[in-house]
Coordinates of C-alpha atoms and ligand atoms in Angstrom, one line a residue:
M1 CA 120.8 143.7 126.4
I2 CA 117.5 141.8 126.3
D3 CA 114.5 143.4 128.1
T4 CA 113.2 140.1 129.5
T5 CA 110.2 141.7 131.1
S6 CA 108.8 142.9 127.8
F7 CA 109.9 139.7 126.0
L8 CA 107.9 137.7 128.6
N9 CA 104.9 140.1 128.3
E10 CA 104.9 139.6 124.6
L11 CA 105.0 135.8 125.1
A12 CA 102.1 136.1 127.6
S13 CA 100.0 137.9 125.0
L14 CA 100.9 135.3 122.4
L15 CA 100.1 132.3 124.6
G16 CA 97.5 133.6 127.0
E17 CA 97.5 133.4 130.8
R18 CA 97.5 129.6 130.8
G19 CA 100.3 129.5 128.4
L20 CA 103.0 131.3 130.3
L21 CA 103.9 130.8 134.0
R22 CA 106.1 133.3 135.8
E23 CA 105.3 132.9 139.5
P24 CA 107.7 130.7 141.5
D25 CA 104.8 128.7 142.9
A26 CA 103.4 128.0 139.5
M27 CA 106.8 127.0 138.1
A28 CA 107.7 124.7 141.0
R29 CA 106.3 121.6 139.2
Y30 CA 108.7 122.2 136.2
V31 CA 112.0 122.5 138.0
S32 CA 112.6 119.1 139.5
D33 CA 112.6 115.6 138.1
W34 CA 111.5 112.1 139.2
A35 CA 114.7 111.7 141.2
G36 CA 114.0 115.0 143.0
V37 CA 116.9 116.9 141.4
T38 CA 116.5 120.7 141.0
L39 CA 119.1 123.0 139.5
G40 CA 117.4 126.4 139.4
M41 CA 114.4 128.4 138.4
P42 CA 113.7 129.2 134.7
L43 CA 113.1 132.6 133.2
A44 CA 109.5 131.4 132.8
V45 CA 107.6 128.3 131.7
A46 CA 106.0 128.5 128.3
R47 CA 103.1 126.1 127.7
P48 CA 102.2 126.4 124.0
A49 CA 99.0 124.6 122.9
N50 CA 100.0 123.6 119.3
T51 CA 102.9 123.3 116.9
E52 CA 102.4 126.9 115.5
E53 CA 102.7 128.3 119.0
V54 CA 105.8 126.2 119.8
A55 CA 107.3 127.5 116.5
E56 CA 106.5 131.2 117.3
V57 CA 107.9 130.9 120.9
V58 CA 111.1 129.3 119.5
R59 CA 111.4 132.0 116.7
R60 CA 111.2 134.8 119.3
C61 CA 113.8 133.1 121.6
Y62 CA 116.1 132.6 118.6
A63 CA 115.8 136.3 117.6
Q64 CA 116.5 137.4 121.2
G65 CA 119.2 134.9 122.0
I66 CA 117.3 133.2 124.8
A67 CA 118.2 129.6 125.7
M68 CA 115.4 127.0 125.6
T69 CA 114.7 123.9 127.6
P70 CA 112.2 121.5 125.9
Q71 CA 110.4 119.6 128.6
G72 CA 108.2 116.5 128.6
G73 CA 107.1 114.5 131.6
H74 CA 110.4 115.2 133.5
S75 CA 111.0 111.6 134.2
G76 CA 114.4 111.7 132.5
L77 CA 117.3 110.7 134.8
V78 CA 120.2 112.8 133.5
A79 CA 118.9 116.3 134.4
G80 CA 118.4 117.1 130.7
A81 CA 114.9 118.7 131.1
L82 CA 115.8 120.8 134.1
P83 CA 116.4 124.5 133.7
A84 CA 119.9 125.6 134.4
A85 CA 121.0 127.2 137.7
S86 CA 121.6 130.5 135.7
G87 CA 117.9 131.3 135.7
Q88 CA 118.2 132.4 132.1
E89 CA 116.5 129.5 130.3
L90 CA 112.9 129.4 129.1
V91 CA 111.3 126.0 129.8
I92 CA 109.0 125.0 126.9
S93 CA 106.7 122.4 128.2
L94 CA 104.9 120.2 125.6
E95 CA 102.2 119.1 128.1
R96 CA 99.3 120.9 126.3
L97 CA 100.1 119.2 122.9
D98 CA 98.3 116.0 124.0
N99 CA 96.0 115.0 121.1
V100 CA 96.0 111.7 119.2
R101 CA 95.8 113.1 115.7
A102 CA 95.0 109.9 113.8
I103 CA 95.1 106.2 114.0
D104 CA 95.3 103.8 111.0
P105 CA 94.8 100.2 112.1
I106 CA 95.5 98.8 108.6
N107 CA 98.8 100.7 108.2
F108 CA 99.5 100.0 111.9
T109 CA 100.3 103.6 112.7
I110 CA 99.2 106.2 115.2
T111 CA 99.9 110.0 114.7
V112 CA 100.2 111.9 118.0
D113 CA 101.2 115.2 119.5
A114 CA 104.6 115.0 121.2
G115 CA 103.0 115.9 124.6
C116 CA 100.8 112.8 124.7
I117 CA 101.6 110.7 127.8
L118 CA 102.9 107.3 126.8
E119 CA 100.2 105.4 128.7
N120 CA 97.5 107.3 126.9
V121 CA 99.0 106.4 123.5
K122 CA 99.0 102.7 124.5
L123 CA 95.3 103.0 125.5
A124 CA 94.4 104.7 122.3
A125 CA 96.1 102.0 120.3
A126 CA 94.4 99.3 122.3
E127 CA 91.0 100.8 121.4
H128 CA 91.8 99.8 117.8
D129 CA 93.0 96.3 118.8
C130 CA 96.6 97.5 118.3
D131 CA 99.6 97.7 120.6
F132 CA 102.1 100.5 121.0
P133 CA 104.8 98.3 122.6
L134 CA 107.0 100.8 124.4
S135 CA 106.6 100.0 128.1
L136 CA 108.5 101.5 131.0
G137 CA 108.1 102.3 134.6
A138 CA 107.5 106.0 133.9
Q139 CA 104.8 105.4 131.3
G140 CA 102.1 107.2 133.3
S141 CA 104.0 110.5 133.2
C142 CA 106.6 110.4 130.4
Q143 CA 105.6 111.9 127.0
I144 CA 106.2 110.6 123.5
G145 CA 108.4 113.7 122.7
G146 CA 110.6 112.8 125.7
N147 CA 110.6 109.1 124.7
I148 CA 111.8 110.2 121.2
A149 CA 114.4 112.7 122.6
T150 CA 115.8 110.0 124.8
N151 CA 115.4 107.1 122.4
A152 CA 113.6 105.3 125.3
G153 CA 113.7 101.5 125.5
G154 CA 112.0 99.8 128.4
L155 CA 110.9 96.3 129.0
N156 CA 110.1 95.0 125.6
V157 CA 113.1 96.1 123.5
L158 CA 114.2 92.5 122.8
R159 CA 111.1 92.0 120.7
Y160 CA 110.1 95.4 119.4
G161 CA 113.2 97.5 119.6
M162 CA 113.8 101.0 121.1
M163 CA 112.0 104.1 120.2
R164 CA 114.3 104.5 117.2
E165 CA 112.6 101.4 115.6
L166 CA 109.1 102.6 116.6
V167 CA 109.1 106.0 114.9
L168 CA 108.1 106.4 111.2
G169 CA 107.7 110.2 110.9
L170 CA 108.4 113.3 112.9
E171 CA 107.4 116.9 113.1
V172 CA 110.1 119.1 114.7
V173 CA 110.5 122.8 115.4
L174 CA 114.1 123.6 114.6
P175 CA 116.1 125.9 116.9
D176 CA 115.4 128.9 114.6
G177 CA 111.6 128.3 114.7
R178 CA 111.2 126.6 111.2
V179 CA 109.1 123.5 111.2
L180 CA 110.5 120.4 109.7
D181 CA 107.4 118.4 108.7
S182 CA 108.3 114.8 107.9
L183 CA 105.2 113.1 109.4
S184 CA 105.5 110.2 107.0
A185 CA 103.6 107.0 107.7
L186 CA 105.7 105.0 105.3
H187 CA 107.1 101.7 106.6
K188 CA 109.9 101.7 103.9
D189 CA 111.6 104.8 102.6
N190 CA 115.1 104.8 101.4
R191 CA 115.5 108.3 100.1
G192 CA 119.0 109.6 101.0
Y193 CA 120.0 110.5 104.5
D194 CA 117.6 109.7 107.3
L195 CA 117.4 113.1 108.9
Q196 CA 114.7 112.2 111.4
Q197 CA 116.9 109.5 113.1
L198 CA 119.2 112.3 114.2
F199 CA 116.4 113.5 116.6
L200 CA 116.1 110.1 118.2
G201 CA 118.2 110.3 121.3
S202 CA 119.2 114.0 120.6
E203 CA 117.9 114.9 124.1
G204 CA 116.2 118.2 122.9
T205 CA 119.5 119.6 121.6
L206 CA 118.6 119.7 117.9
G207 CA 115.0 120.9 118.0
I208 CA 111.6 120.4 119.7
V209 CA 109.6 117.4 118.6
T210 CA 105.9 118.4 118.3
G211 CA 104.4 115.4 116.5
A212 CA 105.2 111.8 115.5
V213 CA 103.9 108.9 113.5
L214 CA 104.5 105.8 115.5
K215 CA 104.6 102.1 114.4
L216 CA 102.0 99.8 116.0
S217 CA 101.9 96.1 116.4
P218 CA 99.0 93.7 116.6
R219 CA 97.7 93.6 120.1
P220 CA 98.7 90.3 121.8
T221 CA 95.6 88.3 122.6
Q222 CA 97.4 86.2 125.2
N223 CA 100.5 86.4 127.4
R224 CA 102.2 84.3 130.1
T225 CA 104.5 85.6 132.8
A226 CA 106.9 83.6 135.0
L227 CA 109.1 84.6 137.9
L228 CA 112.0 82.1 138.3
G229 CA 114.6 81.5 140.9
L230 CA 118.2 80.8 139.6
P231 CA 121.5 80.0 141.2
S232 CA 123.8 82.4 139.3
V233 CA 124.1 85.1 136.7
Q234 CA 125.6 82.5 134.3
A235 CA 122.5 80.4 134.7
V236 CA 120.4 83.5 133.9
I237 CA 122.3 84.0 130.6
D238 CA 122.2 80.3 129.7
L239 CA 118.4 80.3 130.3
Y240 CA 118.1 83.4 128.1
G241 CA 119.9 81.6 125.3
L242 CA 117.4 78.7 125.6
A243 CA 114.4 81.0 125.8
R244 CA 115.4 83.0 122.7
R245 CA 115.5 79.8 120.7
D246 CA 112.6 77.9 122.2
C247 CA 110.0 80.6 122.4
C248 CA 109.7 81.2 118.7
D249 CA 110.5 84.9 118.8
L250 CA 107.5 85.4 121.2
L251 CA 109.7 86.4 124.1
T252 CA 108.8 90.0 125.1
A253 CA 110.6 90.5 128.4
F254 CA 113.5 88.9 130.2
E255 CA 114.5 90.8 133.3
L256 CA 117.3 90.0 135.7
I257 CA 116.5 90.7 139.4
P258 CA 118.8 90.0 142.3
R259 CA 117.4 88.8 145.7
R260 CA 118.1 92.3 147.3
C261 CA 115.6 93.8 144.8
I262 CA 112.9 91.4 145.9
E263 CA 113.5 92.6 149.5
L264 CA 113.5 96.3 148.4
A265 CA 110.2 95.7 146.6
I266 CA 108.6 94.2 149.7
E267 CA 110.0 97.1 151.8
A268 CA 108.3 99.5 149.4
T269 CA 105.0 97.6 149.0
P270 CA 104.5 95.6 152.2
E271 CA 101.5 93.7 150.9
L272 CA 103.8 91.9 148.5
R273 CA 104.7 88.4 149.7
D274 CA 107.9 86.6 148.8
P275 CA 107.1 85.1 145.4
L276 CA 108.7 81.7 145.8
E277 CA 108.9 79.3 148.7
S278 CA 112.6 79.8 149.3
A279 CA 114.9 82.8 148.6
Y280 CA 117.2 82.5 145.6
P281 CA 120.3 84.6 144.7
W282 CA 118.9 85.6 141.3
Y283 CA 115.5 85.8 139.7
V284 CA 114.2 86.1 136.1
L285 CA 110.9 87.8 135.3
M286 CA 110.0 86.8 131.8
E287 CA 107.0 87.1 129.5
V288 CA 105.9 85.6 126.2
A289 CA 103.0 87.1 124.3
A290 CA 101.2 86.2 121.0
T291 CA 98.3 86.7 118.8
G292 CA 96.6 83.7 117.3
P293 CA 96.4 80.0 118.2
V294 CA 99.7 79.4 119.9
D295 CA 99.9 77.4 123.2
L296 CA 102.0 79.8 125.2
G297 CA 101.5 77.8 128.4
A298 CA 102.9 74.6 126.9
M299 CA 105.8 76.6 125.4
L300 CA 106.8 78.1 128.8
E301 CA 106.3 74.9 130.7
Q302 CA 108.6 73.1 128.2
L303 CA 111.2 75.8 128.6
L304 CA 111.1 75.5 132.4
E305 CA 111.3 71.7 132.3
T306 CA 114.5 72.0 130.2
G307 CA 115.8 74.8 132.4
M308 CA 115.3 72.6 135.6
A309 CA 116.7 69.5 134.0
R310 CA 119.9 71.5 133.3
D311 CA 120.0 73.0 136.8
L312 CA 119.5 76.5 135.5
V313 CA 116.1 77.0 137.1
L314 CA 115.6 76.1 140.8
D315 CA 112.0 77.1 141.2
G316 CA 109.4 79.2 139.6
A317 CA 105.9 80.7 139.7
L318 CA 103.8 80.9 136.5
A319 CA 101.0 83.4 136.4
S320 CA 97.8 81.8 135.2
S321 CA 95.7 85.1 135.0
A322 CA 96.2 88.7 134.1
T323 CA 95.9 89.6 137.9
Q324 CA 98.7 87.1 138.8
S325 CA 100.9 88.4 136.0
A326 CA 100.4 92.0 137.3
Q327 CA 101.4 90.8 140.8
L328 CA 104.6 89.4 139.4
W329 CA 105.4 92.7 137.6
Q330 CA 104.6 94.6 140.8
F331 CA 108.0 93.3 142.1
R332 CA 109.8 94.9 139.1
E333 CA 108.0 98.2 139.7
S334 CA 108.2 98.4 143.5
M335 CA 111.9 97.6 143.6
L336 CA 112.5 101.0 141.9
E337 CA 110.6 102.8 144.6
G338 CA 112.5 100.7 147.3
Q339 CA 115.8 102.0 145.8
R340 CA 114.5 105.6 145.6
R341 CA 113.6 105.5 149.3
R342 CA 117.3 104.6 150.1
G343 CA 118.1 108.2 149.0
E344 CA 121.4 109.1 147.3
H345 CA 122.7 106.2 145.3
L346 CA 124.6 105.5 142.1
R347 CA 122.2 104.8 139.3
T348 CA 123.7 103.5 136.0
D349 CA 122.2 102.2 132.8
I350 CA 125.1 100.5 131.1
S351 CA 125.3 97.9 128.4
I352 CA 127.6 95.1 127.5
P353 CA 127.3 92.1 125.1
I354 CA 124.8 89.7 126.6
S355 CA 127.2 86.8 126.7
A356 CA 129.7 89.0 128.7
I357 CA 127.2 89.8 131.5
P358 CA 128.3 87.1 134.0
D359 CA 132.0 88.1 133.7
F360 CA 131.2 91.7 133.9
V361 CA 129.1 91.4 137.0
T362 CA 131.8 89.4 138.7
R363 CA 134.7 91.8 137.7
A364 CA 132.7 95.0 138.5
S365 CA 131.5 93.6 141.8
E366 CA 135.1 92.8 142.8
V367 CA 136.4 96.2 141.9
V368 CA 133.6 98.0 143.7
M369 CA 133.8 95.9 146.8
D370 CA 137.6 96.2 146.9
A371 CA 137.2 100.0 146.8
S372 CA 134.3 100.2 149.2
P373 CA 133.4 97.0 151.1
E374 CA 130.5 98.6 153.0
C375 CA 128.6 99.5 149.8
E376 CA 125.7 97.5 148.5
I377 CA 125.5 96.5 144.9
I378 CA 122.2 95.9 143.1
A379 CA 122.6 94.7 139.5
Y380 CA 119.4 94.2 137.6
G381 CA 118.1 95.0 134.2
H382 CA 116.9 94.1 130.7
V383 CA 119.2 91.2 130.2
G384 CA 117.8 90.4 126.8
D385 CA 119.2 93.8 125.7
G386 CA 122.5 93.5 127.5
N387 CA 121.4 96.4 129.5
L388 CA 122.2 96.4 133.2
H389 CA 121.4 98.8 136.0
F390 CA 124.6 98.2 138.0
N391 CA 123.5 100.4 141.0
I392 CA 125.4 101.1 144.2
L393 CA 123.9 102.0 147.5
P394 CA 126.4 103.8 149.7
P395 CA 126.8 103.2 153.4
I396 CA 123.9 105.0 155.2
T397 CA 126.3 106.4 157.8
L398 CA 127.8 108.8 155.3
S399 CA 126.6 112.4 154.9
N400 CA 124.9 113.2 151.6
A401 CA 127.9 115.2 150.4
D402 CA 130.3 112.3 151.2
K403 CA 127.9 109.9 149.5
K404 CA 128.1 111.9 146.3
A405 CA 131.9 112.1 146.3
H406 CA 132.2 108.4 147.2
L407 CA 129.7 107.3 144.5
H408 CA 131.4 109.5 141.9
A409 CA 134.8 107.7 142.5
L410 CA 133.1 104.3 142.4
E411 CA 131.4 105.2 139.1
E412 CA 134.8 106.0 137.5
R413 CA 136.1 102.6 138.6
L414 CA 133.0 100.9 137.3
F415 CA 133.3 102.7 133.9
E416 CA 136.9 101.6 133.6
V417 CA 135.8 98.0 134.0
L418 CA 133.1 98.7 131.4
D419 CA 135.7 100.0 129.0
D420 CA 137.5 96.7 129.2
F421 CA 134.3 95.0 128.0
H422 CA 133.7 97.6 125.3
G423 CA 130.5 98.5 126.9
S424 CA 128.4 101.7 126.8
I425 CA 128.0 104.1 129.8
S426 CA 124.4 104.8 128.7
A427 CA 122.0 102.3 127.1
E428 CA 118.9 104.1 128.3
H429 CA 118.9 107.4 130.0
G430 CA 121.2 109.3 127.7
I431 CA 123.9 111.8 128.5
G432 CA 122.1 115.0 129.6
R433 CA 124.3 116.8 132.1
T434 CA 125.2 114.1 134.5
K435 CA 127.1 111.8 132.2
Q436 CA 128.7 114.5 130.1
A437 CA 132.2 114.2 131.4
A438 CA 132.3 110.4 131.1
Y439 CA 130.8 110.6 127.6
L440 CA 133.3 113.2 126.3
A441 CA 136.2 111.3 127.8
R442 CA 135.3 108.3 125.6
L443 CA 134.7 110.1 122.3
S444 CA 137.4 109.8 119.7
P445 CA 138.5 113.1 118.1
I446 CA 136.7 112.2 114.8
E447 CA 133.4 111.4 116.7
R448 CA 133.7 114.7 118.7
E449 CA 134.2 116.7 115.5
L450 CA 131.3 115.1 113.7
I451 CA 128.9 115.4 116.7
S452 CA 129.9 119.1 117.3
G453 CA 129.4 119.7 113.6
V454 CA 125.8 118.2 113.7
K455 CA 124.9 120.4 116.7
T456 CA 126.3 123.5 115.0
L457 CA 124.5 122.8 111.8
F458 CA 121.1 122.5 113.5
D459 CA 121.7 125.1 116.3
P460 CA 124.3 127.6 115.3
K461 CA 123.5 129.9 118.2
G462 CA 123.6 127.0 120.7
L463 CA 120.3 128.0 122.2
M464 CA 118.5 124.6 122.2
N465 CA 119.0 122.8 125.5
P466 CA 122.5 124.2 125.8
G467 CA 125.1 122.2 127.9
R468 CA 123.3 118.9 127.5
I469 CA 125.3 116.1 125.7
L470 CA 127.9 118.7 124.7
P471 CA 129.3 121.5 126.8
N472 CA 128.1 125.0 125.9
D473 CA 131.2 125.7 123.8
G474 CA 130.6 122.5 121.7
Ligands
FAD501 C1 110.7 105.0 137.0 C2 111.4 105.2 135.7 C3 111.6 104.2 134.9 C4 112.3 104.4 133.7 N1 112.5 103.3 132.9 C5 113.1 103.5 131.7 C6 113.4 102.4 130.8 O1 113.0 101.3 131.1 N2 113.9 102.6 129.6 C7 114.3 103.9 129.3 O2 114.9 104.1 128.2 N3 114.2 104.9 130.1 C8 113.6 104.8 131.3 N4 113.4 105.9 132.1 C9 113.9 107.2 131.7 C10 113.3 107.7 130.4 O3 114.3 108.5 129.7 C11 112.1 108.6 130.6 O4 111.2 107.9 131.3 C12 111.4 109.1 129.3 O5 111.8 108.6 128.0 C13 111.6 110.6 129.3 O6 110.4 111.2 128.9 P1 109.9 112.5 129.5 O7 108.7 112.9 128.8 O8 109.7 112.4 131.0 O9 111.1 113.5 129.2 P2 111.8 114.6 130.1 O10 112.4 114.0 131.3 O11 110.9 115.7 130.2 O12 113.0 115.0 129.1 C14 114.0 114.1 128.8 C15 114.9 114.8 127.7 O13 114.2 114.9 126.5 C16 114.1 116.3 126.1 N5 112.7 116.5 125.6 C17 111.5 116.2 126.3 N6 110.5 116.4 125.5 C18 111.0 116.8 124.3 C19 110.4 117.2 123.0 N7 109.1 117.2 122.8 N8 111.3 117.5 122.0 C20 112.6 117.6 122.2 N9 113.2 117.2 123.4 C21 112.4 116.9 124.4 C22 114.4 117.1 127.4 O14 114.9 118.4 127.1 C23 115.4 116.2 128.1 O15 116.7 116.4 127.5 C24 112.8 105.7 133.3 C25 112.5 106.7 134.2 C26 111.9 106.5 135.4 C27 111.6 107.7 136.3

């Protein structure tokens, strides 16, 4: 039997008063996520200040059989960073590991602590005329370690790739407390198995990331943003095909937005005005960016002319300044807040082949509306990555408990349609706890065996973020 009081007292003397929180008030900030989900209180919250302290905390947990919850900016959306209802997990927050360790503008790399907030890494890169291109709505709070653990994507994946493509080296504290130091800044390295890629998207189940070498890009010196009105999802996909070819690989974002999301954005941010003179069923928010002497304005105008001539684009607004561009992006950000204010709803992050998006949206909408005609569907997303948030707002008349049951049934129907399209139930947020059943149901026996084997190899005692991705018993 573990004497948790003396275990925690020893951790307090290791980490100091700031380093260990035990009072419920002090821990409150660490038990819920962006969506407001809370499962339970942890044993305590450890806030180590450096890699050595993380390793020592993990060593002691391993020796005592105490389960650990690595935690970044708690913006994850699958309850992976939340301590379990059992009250027996130690949260290990990375928030005090927030130093930029080095930047090399010639090698185009930045070496950071895992607790650095994404926005701060972007600013540090910009000071050296470089760009760290990962961009997402939670960038003011999510941490690099969380981005690595969830293999985050965001708005610019179609040009720069997901986190998997942006990490060159990692420092990880393994579940037994040993430190795997592979902070390599090499752009090419083909020696054997690529162990570090296993940590990308591992959701804190294989170890705690404490540092990373990230790949930078030249900082774009110019960009152009456009918000366009379109008649159909098919027109959106056809325009995407044109844009990919005609924008010389300079396309950085291509977002699908339905009319309802424009309304939700205006509800959340009343100072926003309808962006175009008329309302259109579908919108595209797109951006091109470049360094050097390229005429982006002419490129975008040419694309729009072609799009209009082919009846793909009905109207559009082109931003002619950074302020106008920020205003157009405000719709994309505010619509998330608008949805959140609607309370309980089904949030998905699925993917399908880009060319299949129109058929999928039609089929999935039919199935959902047949099952529940009073629901509202809002399908938006990073179309250039085949990644849709096919979200469902339940009837507001239902109680919260009824909404949950209702949405769960609809999610199953939606995922069945997705299976017909050979899609993925998670292109962004990962599995965590909330998608575990749907994930396991779709694993082949051989996949299940290999995945369980990897987990057991790294974490034989099953103490690192237990119950996320795989159930506790593997
Ligand atoms: C408004 C909003 C917009 C978003 N947009 C996108 C988007 O466009 N694309 C996208 O991919 N995602 C998006 N997300 C979700 C995305 O997963 C998170 O924003 C982010 O990557 C998680 O980082 P975090 O630091 O908040 O991690 P947390 O939420 O704290 O943790 C997430 C998972 O990672 C683990 N973890 C955290 N830190 C570490 C570490 N140092 N070592 C090991 N494991 C760790 C946790 O245990 C947990 O399992 C969005 C979320 C919000 C709220």
